[in-house]
């Protein structure tokens, strides 16, 4: 490798660009997608979700929101997994999908069928039921907070939002949409827009 003379470099010197390549999505065209149970590192469900989404899949993390006592007689909002260290991933039954999901950040293993070496899968009807339970329990919690005027997602609150994968940006909450997502206002435009809907588990309150 040729030696580079850096003796004349000063702050602001242009030295080139680093090209970041986005991974190719997992091939799914024409293939049946079955729901698999993926085991994650403890407390790293959100990290695993972000990593698998970069592979072109659409994982589902069943989780709820709760308040827990914090310091100075305050309480703070936390995310609680319905199935700790477990997320659900619709994916084709191919070696490529298995290897790439297993190699994603935050992923430990796949759940296997009891007494078998086959990957455990869930039918769509079970996924639909889990979504109903999650929505019902979270709706009860949000309703309780609203009655007490303690909803954490109030307009104008500063948050760190993960709009781009694995990159947090400072934003302000605008409102909630009909899908339970939080609309946030970014400081700068991203792809020509400043208001983005973000799932609650991808937000972190600035004062925490």
mmCIF file of C-alpha atoms in Angstrom:
data_model
loop_
_atom_site.group_PDB
_atom_site.id
_atom_site.type_symbol
_atom_site.label_atom_id
_atom_site.label_comp_id
_atom_site.label_asym_id
_atom_site.label_seq_id
_atom_site.Cartn_x
_atom_site.Cartn_y
_atom_site.Cartn_z
ATOM 1 C CA UNK A 1 0.000 0.000 0.000
ATOM 2 C CA UNK A 2 1.472 3.411 -0.969
ATOM 3 C CA UNK A 3 2.377 5.750 1.861
ATOM 4 C CA UNK A 4 0.106 8.803 2.177
ATOM 5 C CA UNK A 5 1.649 12.112 3.230
ATOM 6 C CA UNK A 6 -0.668 13.657 5.838
ATOM 7 C CA UNK A 7 1.751 16.355 7.017
ATOM 8 C CA UNK A 8 -0.153 19.105 5.186
ATOM 9 C CA UNK A 9 -3.631 18.009 6.307
ATOM 10 C CA UNK A 10 -5.632 20.508 8.345
ATOM 11 C CA UNK A 11 -9.137 20.505 9.723
ATOM 12 C CA UNK A 12 -11.574 20.501 6.808
ATOM 13 C CA UNK A 13 -9.229 18.821 4.319
ATOM 14 C CA UNK A 14 -11.256 16.715 1.866
ATOM 15 C CA UNK A 15 -9.869 13.170 1.745
ATOM 16 C CA UNK A 16 -12.648 11.287 -0.059
ATOM 17 C CA UNK A 17 -15.849 9.390 0.636
ATOM 18 C CA UNK A 18 -16.649 6.079 2.266
ATOM 19 C CA UNK A 19 -19.264 4.203 0.266
ATOM 20 C CA UNK A 20 -21.731 2.298 2.454
ATOM 21 C CA UNK A 21 -23.336 -0.586 0.596
ATOM 22 C CA UNK A 22 -26.833 -1.697 1.529
ATOM 23 C CA UNK A 23 -27.102 -5.503 1.750
ATOM 24 C CA UNK A 24 -29.022 -7.242 -1.002
ATOM 25 C CA UNK A 25 -32.501 -8.298 0.162
ATOM 26 C CA UNK A 26 -33.215 -11.957 0.769
ATOM 27 C CA UNK A 27 -34.887 -13.564 -2.243
ATOM 28 C CA UNK A 28 -38.612 -14.030 -1.525
ATOM 29 C CA UNK A 29 -40.255 -13.745 -4.961
ATOM 30 C CA UNK A 30 -42.532 -16.706 -5.650
ATOM 31 C CA UNK A 31 -41.690 -18.338 -2.310
ATOM 32 C CA UNK A 32 -44.051 -19.106 0.560
ATOM 33 C CA UNK A 33 -43.251 -17.085 3.680
ATOM 34 C CA UNK A 34 -43.743 -18.883 6.983
ATOM 35 C CA UNK A 35 -43.608 -17.266 10.426
ATOM 36 C CA UNK A 36 -40.476 -18.381 12.302
ATOM 37 C CA UNK A 37 -39.614 -17.732 15.940
ATOM 38 C CA UNK A 38 -36.202 -16.060 16.215
ATOM 39 C CA UNK A 39 -34.307 -15.991 19.532
ATOM 40 C CA UNK A 40 -32.483 -12.716 20.261
ATOM 41 C CA UNK A 41 -29.896 -11.551 22.751
ATOM 42 C CA UNK A 42 -31.554 -10.514 26.041
ATOM 43 C CA UNK A 43 -33.028 -7.044 25.690
ATOM 44 C CA UNK A 44 -31.866 -6.751 22.059
ATOM 45 C CA UNK A 45 -35.155 -7.381 20.271
ATOM 46 C CA UNK A 46 -35.178 -3.883 18.701
ATOM 47 C CA UNK A 47 -31.609 -4.319 17.427
ATOM 48 C CA UNK A 48 -32.491 -7.671 15.842
ATOM 49 C CA UNK A 49 -35.609 -6.169 14.244
ATOM 50 C CA UNK A 50 -33.565 -3.355 12.636
ATOM 51 C CA UNK A 51 -30.921 -5.784 11.362
ATOM 52 C CA UNK A 52 -33.461 -8.168 9.831
ATOM 53 C CA UNK A 53 -35.370 -5.302 8.198
ATOM 54 C CA UNK A 54 -32.151 -4.416 6.356
ATOM 55 C CA UNK A 55 -32.366 -7.876 4.765
ATOM 56 C CA UNK A 56 -35.701 -7.003 3.162
ATOM 57 C CA UNK A 57 -37.871 -8.968 5.598
ATOM 58 C CA UNK A 58 -40.634 -7.626 7.831
ATOM 59 C CA UNK A 59 -40.181 -9.005 11.369
ATOM 60 C CA UNK A 60 -42.763 -8.531 14.099
ATOM 61 C CA UNK A 61 -41.889 -7.813 17.735
ATOM 62 C CA UNK A 62 -44.907 -8.220 20.039
ATOM 63 C CA UNK A 63 -44.340 -5.749 22.876
ATOM 64 C CA UNK A 64 -46.175 -3.510 25.332
ATOM 65 C CA UNK A 65 -45.471 -0.166 27.013
ATOM 66 C CA UNK A 66 -45.311 0.224 30.764
ATOM 67 C CA UNK A 67 -44.271 2.797 33.355
ATOM 68 C CA UNK A 68 -41.664 1.948 35.938
ATOM 69 C CA UNK A 69 -40.338 3.968 38.907
ATOM 70 C CA UNK A 70 -37.359 6.166 38.053
ATOM 71 C CA UNK A 71 -35.044 8.401 40.022
ATOM 72 C CA UNK A 72 -36.105 11.543 41.905
ATOM 73 C CA UNK A 73 -39.650 10.243 42.407
ATOM 74 C CA UNK A 74 -40.243 10.133 38.671
ATOM 75 C CA UNK A 75 -41.428 7.317 36.479
ATOM 76 C CA UNK A 76 -40.264 6.420 33.007
ATOM 77 C CA UNK A 77 -41.711 4.677 29.996
ATOM 78 C CA UNK A 78 -40.284 1.249 29.154
ATOM 79 C CA UNK A 79 -40.938 -1.316 26.442
ATOM 80 C CA UNK A 80 -41.726 -4.833 27.643
ATOM 81 C CA UNK A 81 -41.537 -7.792 25.268
ATOM 82 C CA UNK A 82 -44.576 -10.077 25.336
ATOM 83 C CA UNK A 83 -42.200 -12.971 24.669
ATOM 84 C CA UNK A 84 -38.769 -12.014 26.084
ATOM 85 C CA UNK A 85 -35.903 -12.503 23.618
ATOM 86 C CA UNK A 86 -38.313 -13.686 20.926
ATOM 87 C CA UNK A 87 -39.381 -12.011 17.678
ATOM 88 C CA UNK A 88 -41.445 -13.371 14.789
ATOM 89 C CA UNK A 89 -40.111 -13.323 11.229
ATOM 90 C CA UNK A 90 -41.972 -14.230 8.010
ATOM 91 C CA UNK A 91 -39.354 -15.780 5.737
ATOM 92 C CA UNK A 92 -38.896 -18.395 3.022
ATOM 93 C CA UNK A 93 -37.603 -21.811 3.977
ATOM 94 C CA UNK A 94 -34.310 -21.427 2.141
ATOM 95 C CA UNK A 95 -30.717 -21.845 3.264
ATOM 96 C CA UNK A 96 -29.972 -18.236 2.270
ATOM 97 C CA UNK A 97 -32.727 -16.880 4.514
ATOM 98 C CA UNK A 98 -31.728 -19.089 7.445
ATOM 99 C CA UNK A 99 -28.027 -18.181 7.242
ATOM 100 C CA UNK A 100 -28.524 -14.432 6.791
ATOM 101 C CA UNK A 101 -31.133 -14.049 9.527
ATOM 102 C CA UNK A 102 -28.981 -16.126 11.882
ATOM 103 C CA UNK A 103 -26.044 -13.811 11.130
ATOM 104 C CA UNK A 104 -28.020 -10.603 11.782
ATOM 105 C CA UNK A 105 -27.009 -8.400 14.726
ATOM 106 C CA UNK A 106 -28.802 -9.323 17.931
ATOM 107 C CA UNK A 107 -29.897 -12.766 16.705
ATOM 108 C CA UNK A 108 -28.862 -15.855 18.677
ATOM 109 C CA UNK A 109 -30.773 -18.748 17.114
ATOM 110 C CA UNK A 110 -34.059 -20.047 15.775
ATOM 111 C CA UNK A 111 -36.581 -21.812 17.961
ATOM 112 C CA UNK A 112 -36.897 -25.493 17.040
ATOM 113 C CA UNK A 113 -39.877 -27.812 17.187
ATOM 114 C CA UNK A 114 -39.977 -29.857 20.395
ATOM 115 C CA UNK A 115 -37.972 -33.064 20.009
ATOM 116 C CA UNK A 116 -37.020 -32.205 16.426
ATOM 117 C CA UNK A 117 -34.346 -30.436 14.404
ATOM 118 C CA UNK A 118 -36.978 -28.622 12.330
ATOM 119 C CA UNK A 119 -37.502 -24.894 12.694
ATOM 120 C CA UNK A 120 -40.614 -23.966 14.656
ATOM 121 C CA UNK A 121 -43.232 -22.107 12.594
ATOM 122 C CA UNK A 122 -46.538 -20.457 13.465
ATOM 123 C CA UNK A 123 -49.703 -20.235 11.344
ATOM 124 C CA UNK A 124 -51.061 -16.815 10.373
ATOM 125 C CA UNK A 125 -54.093 -17.280 12.633
ATOM 126 C CA UNK A 126 -51.790 -17.372 15.687
ATOM 127 C CA UNK A 127 -49.973 -14.205 14.558
ATOM 128 C CA UNK A 128 -53.306 -12.432 14.104
ATOM 129 C CA UNK A 129 -54.372 -13.418 17.622
ATOM 130 C CA UNK A 130 -51.085 -12.143 19.111
ATOM 131 C CA UNK A 131 -51.592 -8.805 17.324
ATOM 132 C CA UNK A 132 -55.111 -8.519 18.749
ATOM 133 C CA UNK A 133 -53.896 -9.176 22.297
ATOM 134 C CA UNK A 134 -51.015 -6.706 21.902
ATOM 135 C CA UNK A 135 -53.308 -3.976 20.537
ATOM 136 C CA UNK A 136 -55.897 -4.534 23.273
ATOM 137 C CA UNK A 137 -53.388 -4.418 26.135
ATOM 138 C CA UNK A 138 -51.554 -1.368 24.764
ATOM 139 C CA UNK A 139 -54.838 0.421 24.109
ATOM 140 C CA UNK A 140 -55.840 -0.147 27.735
ATOM 141 C CA UNK A 141 -52.516 1.292 28.916
ATOM 142 C CA UNK A 142 -52.670 4.351 26.630
ATOM 143 C CA UNK A 143 -56.276 4.969 27.675
ATOM 144 C CA UNK A 144 -55.238 4.837 31.327
ATOM 145 C CA UNK A 145 -52.433 7.339 30.736
ATOM 146 C CA UNK A 146 -54.732 9.629 28.782
ATOM 147 C CA UNK A 147 -57.259 9.659 31.600
ATOM 148 C CA UNK A 148 -54.479 10.596 34.002
ATOM 149 C CA UNK A 149 -53.094 13.140 31.502
ATOM 150 C CA UNK A 150 -49.747 11.368 31.641
ATOM 151 C CA UNK A 151 -49.344 10.177 28.057
ATOM 152 C CA UNK A 152 -45.590 10.268 27.248
ATOM 153 C CA UNK A 153 -46.215 10.986 23.563
ATOM 154 C CA UNK A 154 -47.402 14.572 23.900
ATOM 155 C CA UNK A 155 -46.902 17.156 21.155
ATOM 156 C CA UNK A 156 -43.621 19.075 21.318
ATOM 157 C CA UNK A 157 -41.697 16.521 23.405
ATOM 158 C CA UNK A 158 -38.056 16.023 22.327
ATOM 159 C CA UNK A 159 -37.131 12.468 21.375
ATOM 160 C CA UNK A 160 -34.361 10.520 19.709
ATOM 161 C CA UNK A 161 -35.973 8.713 16.776
ATOM 162 C CA UNK A 162 -34.536 5.894 14.679
ATOM 163 C CA UNK A 163 -35.856 6.931 11.250
ATOM 164 C CA UNK A 164 -32.913 5.545 9.307
ATOM 165 C CA UNK A 165 -31.676 2.071 10.344
ATOM 166 C CA UNK A 166 -29.392 2.155 13.398
ATOM 167 C CA UNK A 167 -29.175 5.983 13.348
ATOM 168 C CA UNK A 168 -30.925 8.128 15.971
ATOM 169 C CA UNK A 169 -31.970 11.703 15.162
ATOM 170 C CA UNK A 170 -33.245 14.487 17.402
ATOM 171 C CA UNK A 171 -36.933 15.171 16.702
ATOM 172 C CA UNK A 172 -40.108 16.623 18.215
ATOM 173 C CA UNK A 173 -43.338 14.678 18.649
ATOM 174 C CA UNK A 174 -46.214 15.968 16.505
ATOM 175 C CA UNK A 175 -49.054 13.542 17.298
ATOM 176 C CA UNK A 176 -50.149 9.881 17.135
ATOM 177 C CA UNK A 177 -51.556 8.287 14.002
ATOM 178 C CA UNK A 178 -54.374 5.734 13.678
ATOM 179 C CA UNK A 179 -51.874 2.851 13.564
ATOM 180 C CA UNK A 180 -50.354 3.629 16.960
ATOM 181 C CA UNK A 181 -47.235 5.197 15.480
ATOM 182 C CA UNK A 182 -45.796 8.516 16.633
ATOM 183 C CA UNK A 183 -45.442 11.278 14.052
ATOM 184 C CA UNK A 184 -42.182 13.154 14.665
ATOM 185 C CA UNK A 185 -40.732 16.331 13.149
ATOM 186 C CA UNK A 186 -37.062 16.149 12.138
ATOM 187 C CA UNK A 187 -34.646 19.090 12.278
ATOM 188 C CA UNK A 188 -33.695 18.604 8.620
ATOM 189 C CA UNK A 189 -35.424 17.080 5.614
ATOM 190 C CA UNK A 190 -34.928 13.381 4.929
ATOM 191 C CA UNK A 191 -35.771 12.336 1.373
ATOM 192 C CA UNK A 192 -37.748 15.556 0.946
ATOM 193 C CA UNK A 193 -39.916 15.353 4.064
ATOM 194 C CA UNK A 194 -39.674 16.324 7.743
ATOM 195 C CA UNK A 195 -42.613 14.514 9.373
ATOM 196 C CA UNK A 196 -42.178 10.752 9.773
ATOM 197 C CA UNK A 197 -44.305 8.070 11.474
ATOM 198 C CA UNK A 198 -42.165 6.063 13.905
ATOM 199 C CA UNK A 199 -43.063 3.019 15.981
ATOM 200 C CA UNK A 200 -42.859 3.735 19.744
ATOM 201 C CA UNK A 201 -40.086 1.166 20.338
ATOM 202 C CA UNK A 202 -37.807 3.197 18.020
ATOM 203 C CA UNK A 203 -38.132 6.336 20.175
ATOM 204 C CA UNK A 204 -36.159 7.400 23.224
ATOM 205 C CA UNK A 205 -37.104 10.436 25.300
ATOM 206 C CA UNK A 206 -34.281 13.006 25.472
ATOM 207 C CA UNK A 207 -34.636 13.498 29.241
ATOM 208 C CA UNK A 208 -34.152 9.798 30.038
#
